[in-house]
C-alpha cells in the first residue's frame, strides 16, 4: 500500500511543480520545472513497477 500512496504523492508533486511554474513564476523557470517533472515522472514509474511486483507476489 505504501507504493500506491507514494505514486499519489508523486502525482500531487507533479501538479504542484507545474502550477507553481506557470502561475507563481509566470513561466520564467519553465525549463527547470520541465526537468523536475521528468524526474518526478521517473520516480512515479519506479513506484508503479514496485507496486505491480509487490501486488503480483501477493496473489500467488
JSON list of C-alpha atoms in Angstrom, two decimals:
[
{"chain": "A", "resi": 1, "resn": "UNK", "atom": "CA", "xyz": [0.00, 0.00, 0.00]},
{"chain": "A", "resi": 2, "resn": "UNK", "atom": "CA", "xyz": [2.92, 2.35, 0.63]},
{"chain": "A", "resi": 3, "resn": "UNK", "atom": "CA", "xyz": [3.82, 2.22, -3.09]},
{"chain": "A", "resi": 4, "resn": "UNK", "atom": "CA", "xyz": [0.33, 3.36, -4.08]},
{"chain": "A", "resi": 5, "resn": "UNK", "atom": "CA", "xyz": [0.48, 6.25, -1.60]},
{"chain": "A", "resi": 6, "resn": "UNK", "atom": "CA", "xyz": [3.92, 7.14, -2.94]},
{"chain": "A", "resi": 7, "resn": "UNK", "atom": "CA", "xyz": [2.60, 7.18, -6.51]},
{"chain": "A", "resi": 8, "resn": "UNK", "atom": "CA", "xyz": [-0.22, 9.51, -5.46]},
{"chain": "A", "resi": 9, "resn": "UNK", "atom": "CA", "xyz": [2.27, 11.77, -3.67]},
{"chain": "A", "resi": 10, "resn": "UNK", "atom": "CA", "xyz": [4.47, 11.96, -6.77]},
{"chain": "A", "resi": 11, "resn": "UNK", "atom": "CA", "xyz": [1.45, 12.85, -8.92]},
{"chain": "A", "resi": 12, "resn": "UNK", "atom": "CA", "xyz": [0.48, 15.61, -6.50]},
{"chain": "A", "resi": 13, "resn": "UNK", "atom": "CA", "xyz": [4.04, 16.95, -6.54]},
{"chain": "A", "resi": 14, "resn": "UNK", "atom": "CA", "xyz": [3.98, 17.00, -10.35]},
{"chain": "A", "resi": 15, "resn": "UNK", "atom": "CA", "xyz": [0.83, 19.11, -10.34]},
{"chain": "A", "resi": 16, "resn": "UNK", "atom": "CA", "xyz": [2.28, 21.41, -7.69]},
{"chain": "A", "resi": 17, "resn": "UNK", "atom": "CA", "xyz": [5.50, 21.98, -9.68]},
{"chain": "A", "resi": 18, "resn": "UNK", "atom": "CA", "xyz": [3.53, 22.67, -12.85]},
{"chain": "A", "resi": 19, "resn": "UNK", "atom": "CA", "xyz": [1.16, 25.13, -11.19]},
{"chain": "A", "resi": 20, "resn": "UNK", "atom": "CA", "xyz": [3.98, 26.87, -9.34]},
{"chain": "A", "resi": 21, "resn": "UNK", "atom": "CA", "xyz": [5.96, 27.27, -12.54]},
{"chain": "A", "resi": 22, "resn": "UNK", "atom": "CA", "xyz": [3.10, 28.70, -14.56]},
{"chain": "A", "resi": 23, "resn": "UNK", "atom": "CA", "xyz": [1.19, 30.83, -12.06]},
{"chain": "A", "resi": 24, "resn": "UNK", "atom": "CA", "xyz": [3.65, 31.92, -9.38]},
{"chain": "A", "resi": 25, "resn": "UNK", "atom": "CA", "xyz": [6.79, 32.21, -11.51]},
{"chain": "A", "resi": 26, "resn": "UNK", "atom": "CA", "xyz": [4.99, 33.25, -14.74]},
{"chain": "A", "resi": 27, "resn": "UNK", "atom": "CA", "xyz": [6.79, 30.58, -16.76]},
{"chain": "A", "resi": 28, "resn": "UNK", "atom": "CA", "xyz": [10.24, 32.12, -16.25]},
{"chain": "A", "resi": 29, "resn": "UNK", "atom": "CA", "xyz": [11.71, 28.88, -14.98]},
{"chain": "A", "resi": 30, "resn": "UNK", "atom": "CA", "xyz": [9.73, 26.52, -17.18]},
{"chain": "A", "resi": 31, "resn": "UNK", "atom": "CA", "xyz": [12.82, 24.61, -18.30]},
{"chain": "A", "resi": 32, "resn": "UNK", "atom": "CA", "xyz": [13.79, 23.80, -14.72]},
{"chain": "A", "resi": 33, "resn": "UNK", "atom": "CA", "xyz": [10.19, 22.84, -13.97]},
{"chain": "A", "resi": 34, "resn": "UNK", "atom": "CA", "xyz": [10.18, 20.55, -17.00]},
{"chain": "A", "resi": 35, "resn": "UNK", "atom": "CA", "xyz": [13.27, 18.75, -15.75]},
{"chain": "A", "resi": 36, "resn": "UNK", "atom": "CA", "xyz": [11.65, 18.37, -12.33]},
{"chain": "A", "resi": 37, "resn": "UNK", "atom": "CA", "xyz": [8.52, 16.95, -13.94]},
{"chain": "A", "resi": 38, "resn": "UNK", "atom": "CA", "xyz": [10.60, 14.43, -15.89]},
{"chain": "A", "resi": 39, "resn": "UNK", "atom": "CA", "xyz": [12.41, 13.36, -12.72]},
{"chain": "A", "resi": 40, "resn": "UNK", "atom": "CA", "xyz": [9.12, 13.03, -10.82]},
{"chain": "A", "resi": 41, "resn": "UNK", "atom": "CA", "xyz": [7.63, 11.00, -13.67]},
{"chain": "A", "resi": 42, "resn": "UNK", "atom": "CA", "xyz": [10.66, 8.69, -13.50]},
{"chain": "A", "resi": 43, "resn": "UNK", "atom": "CA", "xyz": [10.22, 8.20, -9.74]},
{"chain": "A", "resi": 44, "resn": "UNK", "atom": "CA", "xyz": [6.49, 7.62, -10.21]},
{"chain": "A", "resi": 45, "resn": "UNK", "atom": "CA", "xyz": [7.27, 4.95, -12.79]},
{"chain": "A", "resi": 46, "resn": "UNK", "atom": "CA", "xyz": [9.62, 3.25, -10.35]},
{"chain": "A", "resi": 47, "resn": "UNK", "atom": "CA", "xyz": [6.91, 3.23, -7.67]},
{"chain": "A", "resi": 48, "resn": "UNK", "atom": "CA", "xyz": [4.45, 1.80, -10.21]},
{"chain": "A", "resi": 49, "resn": "UNK", "atom": "CA", "xyz": [6.86, -1.01, -11.14]},
{"chain": "A", "resi": 50, "resn": "UNK", "atom": "CA", "xyz": [7.42, -1.81, -7.46]},
{"chain": "A", "resi": 51, "resn": "UNK", "atom": "CA", "xyz": [3.68, -1.81, -6.76]},
{"chain": "A", "resi": 52, "resn": "UNK", "atom": "CA", "xyz": [3.00, -4.19, -9.66]},
{"chain": "A", "resi": 53, "resn": "UNK", "atom": "CA", "xyz": [5.73, -6.51, -8.42]},
{"chain": "A", "resi": 54, "resn": "UNK", "atom": "CA", "xyz": [4.52, -6.49, -4.81]},
{"chain": "A", "resi": 55, "resn": "UNK", "atom": "CA", "xyz": [0.83, -6.94, -5.71]},
{"chain": "A", "resi": 56, "resn": "UNK", "atom": "CA", "xyz": [1.61, -9.75, -8.18]},
{"chain": "A", "resi": 57, "resn": "UNK", "atom": "CA", "xyz": [3.57, -11.63, -5.48]},
{"chain": "A", "resi": 58, "resn": "UNK", "atom": "CA", "xyz": [0.65, -11.37, -3.02]},
{"chain": "A", "resi": 59, "resn": "UNK", "atom": "CA", "xyz": [-1.76, -13.04, -5.45]},
{"chain": "A", "resi": 60, "resn": "UNK", "atom": "CA", "xyz": [0.41, -16.12, -5.96]}
]
